[in-house]
Tab-separated table of C-alpha atoms and ligand atoms in Angstrom:
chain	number	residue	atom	x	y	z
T	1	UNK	CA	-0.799	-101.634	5.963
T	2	UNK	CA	-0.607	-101.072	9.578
T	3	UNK	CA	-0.805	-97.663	11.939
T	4	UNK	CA	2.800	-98.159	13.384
T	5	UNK	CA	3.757	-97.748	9.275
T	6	UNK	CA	2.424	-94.140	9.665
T	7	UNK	CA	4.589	-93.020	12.954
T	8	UNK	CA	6.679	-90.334	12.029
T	9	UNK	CA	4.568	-89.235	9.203
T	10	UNK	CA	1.343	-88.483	9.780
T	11	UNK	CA	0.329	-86.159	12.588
T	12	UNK	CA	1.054	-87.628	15.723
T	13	UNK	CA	-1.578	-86.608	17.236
T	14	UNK	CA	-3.835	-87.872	14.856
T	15	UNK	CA	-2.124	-91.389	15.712
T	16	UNK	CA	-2.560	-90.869	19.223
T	17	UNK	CA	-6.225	-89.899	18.699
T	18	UNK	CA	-7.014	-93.557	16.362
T	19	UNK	CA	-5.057	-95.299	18.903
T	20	UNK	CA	-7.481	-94.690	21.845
T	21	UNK	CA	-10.297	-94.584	20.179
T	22	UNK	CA	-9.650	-97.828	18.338
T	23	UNK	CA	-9.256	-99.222	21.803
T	24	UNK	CA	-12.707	-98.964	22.767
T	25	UNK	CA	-13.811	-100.088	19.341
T	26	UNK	CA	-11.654	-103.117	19.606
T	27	UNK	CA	-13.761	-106.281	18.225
T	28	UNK	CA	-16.910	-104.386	17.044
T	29	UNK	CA	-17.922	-104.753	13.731
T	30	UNK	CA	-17.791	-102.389	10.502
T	31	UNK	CA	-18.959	-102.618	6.717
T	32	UNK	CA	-18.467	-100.701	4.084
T	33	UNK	CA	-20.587	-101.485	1.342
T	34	UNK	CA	-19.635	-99.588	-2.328
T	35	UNK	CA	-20.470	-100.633	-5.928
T	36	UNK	CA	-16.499	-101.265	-7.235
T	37	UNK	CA	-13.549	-103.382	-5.882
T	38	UNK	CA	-10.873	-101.239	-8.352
T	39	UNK	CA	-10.502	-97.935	-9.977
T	40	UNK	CA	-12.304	-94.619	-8.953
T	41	UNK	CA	-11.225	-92.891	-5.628
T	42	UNK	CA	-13.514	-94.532	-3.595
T	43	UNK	CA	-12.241	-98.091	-4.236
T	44	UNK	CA	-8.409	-96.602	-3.867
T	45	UNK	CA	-9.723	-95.101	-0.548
T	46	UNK	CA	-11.140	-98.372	0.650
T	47	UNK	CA	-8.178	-100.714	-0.390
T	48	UNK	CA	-5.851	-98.574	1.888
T	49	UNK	CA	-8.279	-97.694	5.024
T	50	UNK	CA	-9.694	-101.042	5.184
T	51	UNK	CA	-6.430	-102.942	6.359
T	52	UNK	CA	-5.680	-99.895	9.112
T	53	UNK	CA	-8.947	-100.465	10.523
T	54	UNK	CA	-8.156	-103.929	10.589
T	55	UNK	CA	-4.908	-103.655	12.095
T	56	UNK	CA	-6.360	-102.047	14.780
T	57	UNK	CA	-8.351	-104.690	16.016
T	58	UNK	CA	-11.905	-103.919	14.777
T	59	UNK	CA	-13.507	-106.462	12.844
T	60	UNK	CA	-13.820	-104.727	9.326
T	61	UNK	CA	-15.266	-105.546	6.274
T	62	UNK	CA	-15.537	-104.290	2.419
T	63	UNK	CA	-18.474	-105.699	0.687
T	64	UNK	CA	-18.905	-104.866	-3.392
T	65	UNK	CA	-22.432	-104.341	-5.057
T	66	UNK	CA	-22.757	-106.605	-7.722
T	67	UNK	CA	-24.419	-104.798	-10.760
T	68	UNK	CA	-26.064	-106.114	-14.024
T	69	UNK	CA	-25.492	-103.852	-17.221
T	70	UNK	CA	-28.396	-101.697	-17.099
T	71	UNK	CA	-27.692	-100.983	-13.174
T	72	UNK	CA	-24.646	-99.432	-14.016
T	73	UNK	CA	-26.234	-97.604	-16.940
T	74	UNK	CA	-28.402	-96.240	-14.186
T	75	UNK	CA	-26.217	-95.487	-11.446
T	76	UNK	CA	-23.758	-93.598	-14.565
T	77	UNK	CA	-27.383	-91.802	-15.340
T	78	UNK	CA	-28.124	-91.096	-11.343
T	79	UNK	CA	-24.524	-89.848	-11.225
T	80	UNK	CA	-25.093	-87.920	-13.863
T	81	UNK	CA	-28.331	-86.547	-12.792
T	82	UNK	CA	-27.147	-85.374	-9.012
T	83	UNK	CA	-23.773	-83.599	-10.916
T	84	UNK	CA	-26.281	-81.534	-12.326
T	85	UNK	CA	-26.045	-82.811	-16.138
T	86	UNK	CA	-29.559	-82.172	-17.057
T	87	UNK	CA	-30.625	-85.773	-17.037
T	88	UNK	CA	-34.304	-87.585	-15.615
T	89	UNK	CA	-34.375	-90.878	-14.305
T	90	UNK	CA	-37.114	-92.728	-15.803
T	91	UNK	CA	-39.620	-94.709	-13.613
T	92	UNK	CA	-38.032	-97.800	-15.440
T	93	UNK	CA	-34.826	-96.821	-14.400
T	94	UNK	CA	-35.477	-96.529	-11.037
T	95	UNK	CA	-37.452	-100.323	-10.645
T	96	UNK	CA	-34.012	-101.462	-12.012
T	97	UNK	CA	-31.981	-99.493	-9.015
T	98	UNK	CA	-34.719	-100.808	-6.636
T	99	UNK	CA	-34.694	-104.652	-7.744
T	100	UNK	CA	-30.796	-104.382	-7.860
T	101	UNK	CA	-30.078	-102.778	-4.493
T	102	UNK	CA	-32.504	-105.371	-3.087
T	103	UNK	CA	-30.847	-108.172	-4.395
T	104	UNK	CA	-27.514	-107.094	-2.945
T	105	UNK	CA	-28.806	-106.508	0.422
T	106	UNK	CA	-29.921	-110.059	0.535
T	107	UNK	CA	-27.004	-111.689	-0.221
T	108	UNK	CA	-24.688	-109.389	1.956
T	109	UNK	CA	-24.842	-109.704	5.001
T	110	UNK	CA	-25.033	-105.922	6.929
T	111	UNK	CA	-24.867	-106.497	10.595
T	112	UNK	CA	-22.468	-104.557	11.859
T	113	UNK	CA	-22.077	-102.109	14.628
T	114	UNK	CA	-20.966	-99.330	12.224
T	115	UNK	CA	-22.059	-99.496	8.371
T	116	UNK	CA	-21.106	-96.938	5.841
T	117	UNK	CA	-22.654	-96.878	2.383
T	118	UNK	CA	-20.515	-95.083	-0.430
T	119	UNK	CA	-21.933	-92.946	-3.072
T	120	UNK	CA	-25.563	-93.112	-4.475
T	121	UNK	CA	-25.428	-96.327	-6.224
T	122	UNK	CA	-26.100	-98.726	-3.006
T	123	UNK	CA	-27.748	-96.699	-0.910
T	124	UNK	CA	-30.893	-98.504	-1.047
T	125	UNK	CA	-28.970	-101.048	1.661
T	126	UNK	CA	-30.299	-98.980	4.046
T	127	UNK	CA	-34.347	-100.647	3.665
T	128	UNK	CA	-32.218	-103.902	5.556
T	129	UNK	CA	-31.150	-101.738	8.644
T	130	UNK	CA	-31.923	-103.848	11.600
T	131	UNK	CA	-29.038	-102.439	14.216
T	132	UNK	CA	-26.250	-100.058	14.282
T	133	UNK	CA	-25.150	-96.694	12.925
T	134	UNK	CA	-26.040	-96.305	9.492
T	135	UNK	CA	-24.179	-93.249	7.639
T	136	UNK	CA	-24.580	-92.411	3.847
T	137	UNK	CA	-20.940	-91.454	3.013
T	138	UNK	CA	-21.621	-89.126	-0.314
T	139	UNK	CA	-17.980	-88.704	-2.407
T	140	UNK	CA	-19.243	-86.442	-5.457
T	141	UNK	CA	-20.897	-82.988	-5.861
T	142	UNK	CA	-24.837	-82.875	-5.187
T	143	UNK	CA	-25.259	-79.302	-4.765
T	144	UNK	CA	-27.498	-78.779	-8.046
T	145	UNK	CA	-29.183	-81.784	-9.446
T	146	UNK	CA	-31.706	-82.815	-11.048
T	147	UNK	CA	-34.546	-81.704	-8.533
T	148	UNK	CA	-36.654	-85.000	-9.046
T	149	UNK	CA	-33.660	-87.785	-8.827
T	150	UNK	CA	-32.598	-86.010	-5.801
T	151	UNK	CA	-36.259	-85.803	-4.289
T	152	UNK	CA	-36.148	-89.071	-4.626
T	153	UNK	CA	-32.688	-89.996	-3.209
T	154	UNK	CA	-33.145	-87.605	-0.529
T	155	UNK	CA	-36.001	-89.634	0.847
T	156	UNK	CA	-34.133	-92.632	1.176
T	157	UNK	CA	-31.166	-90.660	2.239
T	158	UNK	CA	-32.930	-89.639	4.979
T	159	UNK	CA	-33.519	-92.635	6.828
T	160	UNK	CA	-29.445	-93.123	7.259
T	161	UNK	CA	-28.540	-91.724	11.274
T	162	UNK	CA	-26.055	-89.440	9.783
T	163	UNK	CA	-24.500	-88.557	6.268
T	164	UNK	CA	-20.566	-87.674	5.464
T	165	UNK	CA	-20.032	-85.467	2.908
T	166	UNK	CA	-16.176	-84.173	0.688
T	167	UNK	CA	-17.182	-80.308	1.230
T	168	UNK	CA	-19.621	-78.049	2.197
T	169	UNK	CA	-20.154	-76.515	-1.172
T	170	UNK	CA	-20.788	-80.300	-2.413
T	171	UNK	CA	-23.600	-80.706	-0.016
T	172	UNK	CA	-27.230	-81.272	-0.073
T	173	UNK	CA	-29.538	-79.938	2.785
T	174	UNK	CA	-30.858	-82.987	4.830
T	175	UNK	CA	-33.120	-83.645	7.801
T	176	UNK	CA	-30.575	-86.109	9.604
T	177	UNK	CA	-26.759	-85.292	10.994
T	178	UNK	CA	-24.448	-84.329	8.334
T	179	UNK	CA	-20.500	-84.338	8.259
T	180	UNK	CA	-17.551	-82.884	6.476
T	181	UNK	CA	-14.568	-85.197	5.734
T	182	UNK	CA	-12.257	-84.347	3.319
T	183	UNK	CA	-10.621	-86.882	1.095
T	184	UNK	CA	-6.981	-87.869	1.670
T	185	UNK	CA	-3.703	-89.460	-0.109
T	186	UNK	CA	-2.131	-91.909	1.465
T	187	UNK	CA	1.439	-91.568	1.629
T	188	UNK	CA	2.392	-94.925	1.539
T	189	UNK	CA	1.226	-95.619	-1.721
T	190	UNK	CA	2.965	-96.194	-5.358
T	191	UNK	CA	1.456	-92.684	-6.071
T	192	UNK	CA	3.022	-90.250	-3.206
T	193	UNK	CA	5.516	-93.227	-1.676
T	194	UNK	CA	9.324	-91.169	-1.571
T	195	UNK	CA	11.312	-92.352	-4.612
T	196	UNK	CA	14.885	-92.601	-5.228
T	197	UNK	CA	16.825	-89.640	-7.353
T	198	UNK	CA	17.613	-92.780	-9.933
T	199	UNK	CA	13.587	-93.776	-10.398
T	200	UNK	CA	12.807	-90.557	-10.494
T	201	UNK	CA	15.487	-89.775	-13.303
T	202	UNK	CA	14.969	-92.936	-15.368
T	203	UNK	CA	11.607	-92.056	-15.789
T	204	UNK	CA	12.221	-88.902	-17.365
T	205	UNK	CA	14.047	-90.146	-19.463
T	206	UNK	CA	12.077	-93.579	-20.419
T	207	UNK	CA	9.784	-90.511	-21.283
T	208	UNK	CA	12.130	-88.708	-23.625
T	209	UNK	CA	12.057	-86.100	-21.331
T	210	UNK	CA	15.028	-83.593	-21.027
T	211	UNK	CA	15.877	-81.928	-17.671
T	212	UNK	CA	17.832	-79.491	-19.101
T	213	UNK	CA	15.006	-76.581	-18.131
T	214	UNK	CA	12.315	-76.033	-15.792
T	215	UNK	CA	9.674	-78.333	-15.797
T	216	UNK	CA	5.702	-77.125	-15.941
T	217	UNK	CA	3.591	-80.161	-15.395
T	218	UNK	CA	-0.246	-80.827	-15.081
T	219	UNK	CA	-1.277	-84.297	-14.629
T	220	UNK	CA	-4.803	-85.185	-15.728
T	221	UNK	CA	-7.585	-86.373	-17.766
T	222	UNK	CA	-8.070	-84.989	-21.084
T	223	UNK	CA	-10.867	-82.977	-20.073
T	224	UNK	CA	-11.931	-79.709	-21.028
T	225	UNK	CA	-12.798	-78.982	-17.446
T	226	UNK	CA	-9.242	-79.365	-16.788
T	227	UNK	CA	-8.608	-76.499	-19.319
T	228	UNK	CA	-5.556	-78.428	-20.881
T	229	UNK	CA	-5.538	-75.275	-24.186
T	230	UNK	CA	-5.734	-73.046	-20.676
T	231	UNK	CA	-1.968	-74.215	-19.331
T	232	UNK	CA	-0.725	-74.122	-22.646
T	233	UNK	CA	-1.476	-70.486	-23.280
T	234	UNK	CA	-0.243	-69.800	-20.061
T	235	UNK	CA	3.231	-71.705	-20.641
T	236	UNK	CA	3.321	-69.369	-24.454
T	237	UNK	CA	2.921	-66.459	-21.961
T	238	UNK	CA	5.882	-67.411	-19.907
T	239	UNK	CA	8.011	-68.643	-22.478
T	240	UNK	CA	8.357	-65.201	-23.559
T	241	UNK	CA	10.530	-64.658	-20.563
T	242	UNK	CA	11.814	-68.215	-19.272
T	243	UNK	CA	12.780	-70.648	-21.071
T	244	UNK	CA	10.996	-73.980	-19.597
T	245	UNK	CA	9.359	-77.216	-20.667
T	246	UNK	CA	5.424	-77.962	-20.829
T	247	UNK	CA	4.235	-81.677	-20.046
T	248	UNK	CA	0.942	-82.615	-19.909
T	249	UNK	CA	0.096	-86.017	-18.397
T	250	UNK	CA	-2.705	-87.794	-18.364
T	251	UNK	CA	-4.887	-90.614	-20.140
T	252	UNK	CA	-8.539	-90.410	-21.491
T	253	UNK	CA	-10.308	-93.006	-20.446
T	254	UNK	CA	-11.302	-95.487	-22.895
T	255	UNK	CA	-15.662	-95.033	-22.560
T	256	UNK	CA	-15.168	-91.233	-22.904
T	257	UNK	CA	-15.200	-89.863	-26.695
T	258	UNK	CA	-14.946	-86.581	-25.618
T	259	UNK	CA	-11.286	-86.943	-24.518
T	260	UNK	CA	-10.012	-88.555	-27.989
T	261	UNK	CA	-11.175	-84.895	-28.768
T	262	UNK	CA	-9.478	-82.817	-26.145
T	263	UNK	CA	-6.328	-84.622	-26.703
T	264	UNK	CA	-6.548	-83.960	-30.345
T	265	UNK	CA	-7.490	-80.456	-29.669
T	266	UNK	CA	-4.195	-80.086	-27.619
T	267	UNK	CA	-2.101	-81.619	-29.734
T	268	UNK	CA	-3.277	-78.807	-32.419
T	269	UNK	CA	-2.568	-76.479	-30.408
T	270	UNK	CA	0.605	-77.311	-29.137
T	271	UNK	CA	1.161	-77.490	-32.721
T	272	UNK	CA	4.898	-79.379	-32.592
T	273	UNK	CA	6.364	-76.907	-30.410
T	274	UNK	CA	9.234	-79.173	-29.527
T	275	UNK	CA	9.237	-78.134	-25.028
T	276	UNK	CA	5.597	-79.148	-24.923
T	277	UNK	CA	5.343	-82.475	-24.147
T	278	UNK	CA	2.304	-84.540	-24.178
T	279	UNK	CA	2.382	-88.081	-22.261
T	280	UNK	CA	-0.584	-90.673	-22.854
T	281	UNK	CA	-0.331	-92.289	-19.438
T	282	UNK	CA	-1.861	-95.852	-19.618
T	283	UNK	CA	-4.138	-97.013	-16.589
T	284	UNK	CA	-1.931	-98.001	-13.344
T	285	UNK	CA	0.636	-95.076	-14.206
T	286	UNK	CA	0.928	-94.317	-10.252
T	287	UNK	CA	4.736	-94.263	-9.841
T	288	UNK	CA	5.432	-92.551	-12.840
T	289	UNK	CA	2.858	-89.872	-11.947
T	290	UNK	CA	4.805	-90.043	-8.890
T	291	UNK	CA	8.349	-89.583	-10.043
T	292	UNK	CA	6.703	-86.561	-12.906
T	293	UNK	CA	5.038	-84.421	-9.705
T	294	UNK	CA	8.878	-84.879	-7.842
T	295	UNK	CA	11.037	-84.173	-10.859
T	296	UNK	CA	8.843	-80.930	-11.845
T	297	UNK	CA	9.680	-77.719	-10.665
T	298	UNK	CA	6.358	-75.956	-10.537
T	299	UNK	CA	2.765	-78.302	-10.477
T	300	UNK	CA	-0.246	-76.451	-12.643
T	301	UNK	CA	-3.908	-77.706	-12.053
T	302	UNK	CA	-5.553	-74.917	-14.119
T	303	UNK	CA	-9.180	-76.625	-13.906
T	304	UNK	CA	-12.224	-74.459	-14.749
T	305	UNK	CA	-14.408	-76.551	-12.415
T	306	UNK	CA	-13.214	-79.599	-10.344
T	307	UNK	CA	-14.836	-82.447	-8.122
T	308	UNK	CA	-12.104	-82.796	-5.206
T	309	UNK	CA	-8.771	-82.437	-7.324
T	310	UNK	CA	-6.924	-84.740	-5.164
T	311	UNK	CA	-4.080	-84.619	-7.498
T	312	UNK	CA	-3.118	-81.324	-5.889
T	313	UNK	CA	-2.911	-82.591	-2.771
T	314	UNK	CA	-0.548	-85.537	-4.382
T	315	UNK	CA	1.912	-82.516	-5.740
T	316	UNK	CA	1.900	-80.270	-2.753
T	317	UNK	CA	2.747	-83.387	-0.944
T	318	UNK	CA	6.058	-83.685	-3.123
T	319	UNK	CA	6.949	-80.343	-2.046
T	320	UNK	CA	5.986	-78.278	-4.964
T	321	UNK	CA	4.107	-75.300	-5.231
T	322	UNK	CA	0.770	-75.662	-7.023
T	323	UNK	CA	-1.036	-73.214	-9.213
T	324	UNK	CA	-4.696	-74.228	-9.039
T	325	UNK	CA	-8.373	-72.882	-10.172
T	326	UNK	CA	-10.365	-71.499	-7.835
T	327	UNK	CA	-12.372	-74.514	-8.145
T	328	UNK	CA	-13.942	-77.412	-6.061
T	329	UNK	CA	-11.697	-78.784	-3.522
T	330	UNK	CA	-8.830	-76.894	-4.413
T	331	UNK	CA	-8.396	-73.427	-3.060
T	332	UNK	CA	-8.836	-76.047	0.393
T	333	UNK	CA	-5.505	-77.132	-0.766
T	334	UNK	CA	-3.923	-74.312	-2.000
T	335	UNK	CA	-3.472	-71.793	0.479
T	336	UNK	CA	-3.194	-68.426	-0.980
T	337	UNK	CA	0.574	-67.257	-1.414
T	338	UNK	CA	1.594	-69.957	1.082
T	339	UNK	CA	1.121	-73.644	-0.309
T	340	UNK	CA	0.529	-72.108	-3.895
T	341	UNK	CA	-1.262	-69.619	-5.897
T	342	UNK	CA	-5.104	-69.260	-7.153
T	343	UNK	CA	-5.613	-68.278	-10.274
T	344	UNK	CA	-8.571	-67.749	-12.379
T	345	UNK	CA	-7.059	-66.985	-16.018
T	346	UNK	CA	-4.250	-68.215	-18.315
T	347	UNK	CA	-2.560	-64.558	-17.714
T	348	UNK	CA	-2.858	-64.993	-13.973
T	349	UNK	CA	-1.565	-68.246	-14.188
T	350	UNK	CA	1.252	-67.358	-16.578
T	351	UNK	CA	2.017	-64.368	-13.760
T	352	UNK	CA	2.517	-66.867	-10.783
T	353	UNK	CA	4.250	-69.235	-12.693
T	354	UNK	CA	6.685	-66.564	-13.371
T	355	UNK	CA	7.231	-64.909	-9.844
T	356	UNK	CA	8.238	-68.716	-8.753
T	357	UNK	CA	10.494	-69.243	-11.393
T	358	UNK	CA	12.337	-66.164	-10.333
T	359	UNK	CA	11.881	-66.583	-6.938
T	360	UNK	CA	13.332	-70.247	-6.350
T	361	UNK	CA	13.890	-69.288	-2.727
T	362	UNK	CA	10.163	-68.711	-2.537
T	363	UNK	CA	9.436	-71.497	-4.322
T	364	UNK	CA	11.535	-73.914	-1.828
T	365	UNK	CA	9.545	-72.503	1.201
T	366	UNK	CA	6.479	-72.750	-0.314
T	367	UNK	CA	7.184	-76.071	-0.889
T	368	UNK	CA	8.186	-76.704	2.516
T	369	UNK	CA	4.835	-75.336	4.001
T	370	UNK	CA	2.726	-77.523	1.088
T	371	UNK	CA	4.026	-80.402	2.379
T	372	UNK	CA	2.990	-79.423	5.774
T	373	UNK	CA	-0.194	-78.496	4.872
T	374	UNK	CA	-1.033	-81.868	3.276
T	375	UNK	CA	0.239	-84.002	6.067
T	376	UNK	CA	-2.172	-82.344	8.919
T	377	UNK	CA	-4.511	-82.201	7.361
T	378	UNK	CA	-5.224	-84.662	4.164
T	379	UNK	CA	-3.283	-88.038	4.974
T	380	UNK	CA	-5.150	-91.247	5.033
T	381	UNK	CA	-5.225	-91.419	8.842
T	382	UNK	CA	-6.958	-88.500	9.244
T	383	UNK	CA	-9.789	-89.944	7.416
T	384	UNK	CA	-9.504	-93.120	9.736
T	385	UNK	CA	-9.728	-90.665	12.878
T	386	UNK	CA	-12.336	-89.116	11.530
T	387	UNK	CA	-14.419	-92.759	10.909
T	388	UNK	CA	-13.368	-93.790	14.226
T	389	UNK	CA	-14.718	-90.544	16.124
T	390	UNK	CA	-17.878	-90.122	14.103
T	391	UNK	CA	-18.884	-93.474	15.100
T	392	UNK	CA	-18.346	-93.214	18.847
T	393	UNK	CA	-20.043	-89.941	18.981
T	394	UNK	CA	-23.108	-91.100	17.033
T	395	UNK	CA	-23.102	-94.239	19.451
T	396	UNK	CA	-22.953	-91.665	22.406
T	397	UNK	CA	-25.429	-89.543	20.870
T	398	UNK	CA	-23.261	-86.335	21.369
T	399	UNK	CA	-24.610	-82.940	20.350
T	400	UNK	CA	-21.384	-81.314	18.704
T	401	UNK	CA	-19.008	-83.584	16.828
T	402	UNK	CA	-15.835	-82.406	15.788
T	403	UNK	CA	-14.050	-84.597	13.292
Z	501	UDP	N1	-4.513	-89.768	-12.610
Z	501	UDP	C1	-4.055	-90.960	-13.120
Z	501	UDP	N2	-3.811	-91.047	-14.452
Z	501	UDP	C2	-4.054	-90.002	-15.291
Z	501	UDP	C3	-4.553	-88.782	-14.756
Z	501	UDP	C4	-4.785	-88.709	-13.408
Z	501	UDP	O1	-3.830	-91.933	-12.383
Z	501	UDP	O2	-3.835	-90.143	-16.479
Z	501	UDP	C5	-4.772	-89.724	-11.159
Z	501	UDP	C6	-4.232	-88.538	-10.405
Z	501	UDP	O3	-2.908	-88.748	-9.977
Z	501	UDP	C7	-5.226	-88.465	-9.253
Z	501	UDP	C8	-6.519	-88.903	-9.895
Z	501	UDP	O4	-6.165	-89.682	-11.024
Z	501	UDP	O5	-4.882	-89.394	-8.251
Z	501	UDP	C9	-7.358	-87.719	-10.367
Z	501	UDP	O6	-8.104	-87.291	-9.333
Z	501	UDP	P1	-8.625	-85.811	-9.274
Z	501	UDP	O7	-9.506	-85.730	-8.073
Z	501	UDP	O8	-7.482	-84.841	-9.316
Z	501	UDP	O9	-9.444	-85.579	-10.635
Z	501	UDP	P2	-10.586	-86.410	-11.407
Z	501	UDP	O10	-9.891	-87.057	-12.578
Z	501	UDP	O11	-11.152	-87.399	-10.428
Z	501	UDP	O12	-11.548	-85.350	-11.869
């Protein structure tokens, strides 16, 4: 992956921007440091941001934690804990994230102009600090944990120069610089890369999937946050008046019990209704989530609560109008009545659905400005910009950063 691939998509000046400020970054040394090399949206991040900064000269690299089994049982309990889920971490648990962490930092080797630690699990790296900025670069929701994990993260937290987190309303209070950056998509990849009419129509029908009507979809986890038995009563609503297909898309993923019964749940409910379709997308599905979002005619995220929902940003990107919750990180995608439509019911969601289907003129613009939306302001690069200026400010110890 290379900048130059990004001219002519991404915000110019946001190419501009990394190009002069990768100049005088050119040969010093960064290090990311996370606890997985594949799946989750911090890995996906890092395997497309790492070769950019790369390509532009600085001397980048990606180290992975190495975990034993009851370290990742911990860090699944700590993540657990700081989302709020009513979980303690034992005094036990914690030696284990101590001896862990310690044993990592050893054998990696973190000296680097500019680290960044990802996510709670190594952020412990931070005891073998010896030079550089240090920034703790938080990618899930800590506004109401468990007040004595946290008390304890926080103090370790603390000793990081600075610490990034997705959104405001995801953030903790802390004594040292903190920072917004918003996740991104990059638009290069299998998952938002443009596809050809053919791909997109032979996957509809490798589906079974007829065209013949408008298409609803909603890609995404069995979960009941995700209020699957939510979009369908919505779609019942609208099918009164327009005839249209339902798909639901998504996978459950194979340590999670919970979505064997969601799935089953829907599947009840949909109760054979031969226009609701429900798709069991195995891992690695990205261009066939892809060619779904571009051969839809109206993109539902109905969530009841949501960590970033980056698979808005993924359907706004392929021009379509997306009906969201008022949840987490999307109503910063959705833009009221201009990229999409908030809603905060199945009625309300049924009504918008409905004004777009008879307003395909509408529908068309507001897919035009979604598209727009998503490439200022969440493409991959700006998240590169945004590395690239935090770290030059920090170094210059500047008062007010924008990023
Ligand atoms: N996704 C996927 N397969 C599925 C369902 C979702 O690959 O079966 C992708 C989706 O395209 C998006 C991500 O997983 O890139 C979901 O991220 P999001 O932030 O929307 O929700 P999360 O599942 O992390 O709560």
């Amino acid at each position: 992956m290379k900048l130059e691939d990004y001219r002519g998509i991404a915000e110019q000046g946001d190419i501009r921007a990394i190009e002069s400020m990768a100049a005088k970054l050119k040969g010093r040394t960064m290090l990311h440091v996370n606890s997985t090399a594949e799946g989750g949206g911090v890995a996906e991040l890092l395997q497309r941001i790492v070769p950019l900064f790369k390509d532009l000269g600085i001397n980048v690299r990606w180290e992975v934690m190495q975990g034993t089994k009851p370290f990742f049982e911990v860090t699944k309990g700590l993540h657990n804990s700081l989302q709020g889920k009513g979980m303690h971490i034992t005094k036990e648990m914690w030696d284990e994230y101590e001896s862990v962490n310690r044993a990592n930092a050893e054998r990696i080797d973190t000296d680097a102009d500019c680290v960044i630690i990802h996510d709670p699990q190594p952020a412990m790296f931070i005891e073998k600090k010896r030079r550089g900025i240090w920034f703790w670069r938080c990618h899930i929701d800590i506004s109401s944990p468990d007040p004595i994990t946290w008390y304890f993260l926080k103090n370790i937290v603390e000793r990081y120069d600075g610490s990034i987190f997705s959104v405001a309303n995801f953030a903790q209070s802390v004594s040292i610089p903190q920072f917004m950056m918003q996740p991104s998509i990059d638009p290069l990849a299998n998952k938002n890369i443009e596809l050809s009419e053919e791909e997109v129509k032979g996957t509809f029908e490798r589906f079974n999937l007829p065209t013949d009507k408008p298409i609803l979809l909603q890609v995404s986890r069995f979960d009941p946050f995700k209020d699957p038995l939510g979009v369908i009563d919505a779609y019942r609503l609208v099918k009164k008046y327009h005839d249209c297909r339902l798909v639901l898309a998504g996978g459950t993923a194979t340590d999670d019990p919970e979505g064997d019964r969601v799935l089953q749940e829907v599947r009840e409910k949909a109760g054979g209704d031969p226009d609701i379709h429900l798709l069991l997308l195995p891992p690695f599905s990205d261009r066939e989530i892809n060619a779904l979002q571009r051969g839809s005619t109206i993109v539902l995220q109905k969530s009841t609560r949501e960590g970033f929902g980056l698979v808005v940003a993924e359907a706004l990107w392929k021009k379509k109008p997306v009906i969201g919750g008022d949840v987490g990180g999307i109503p910063l995608q959705i833009v009221e009545g201009v990229t999409g439509f908030l809603v905060h019911s199945a009625e309300g969601a049924a009504y918008r659905i409905r004004q777009l289907l008879e307003n395909p003129d509408k529908s068309r613009h507001m897919g035009e400005a979604a598209k727009e939306h998503i490439r200022r302001n969440f493409l991959v690069t700006r998240n590169v910009k945004n590395y690239l200026a935090l770290w030059i400010a920090m170094e210059r110890k500047e008062q007010v950063i924008y990023i």
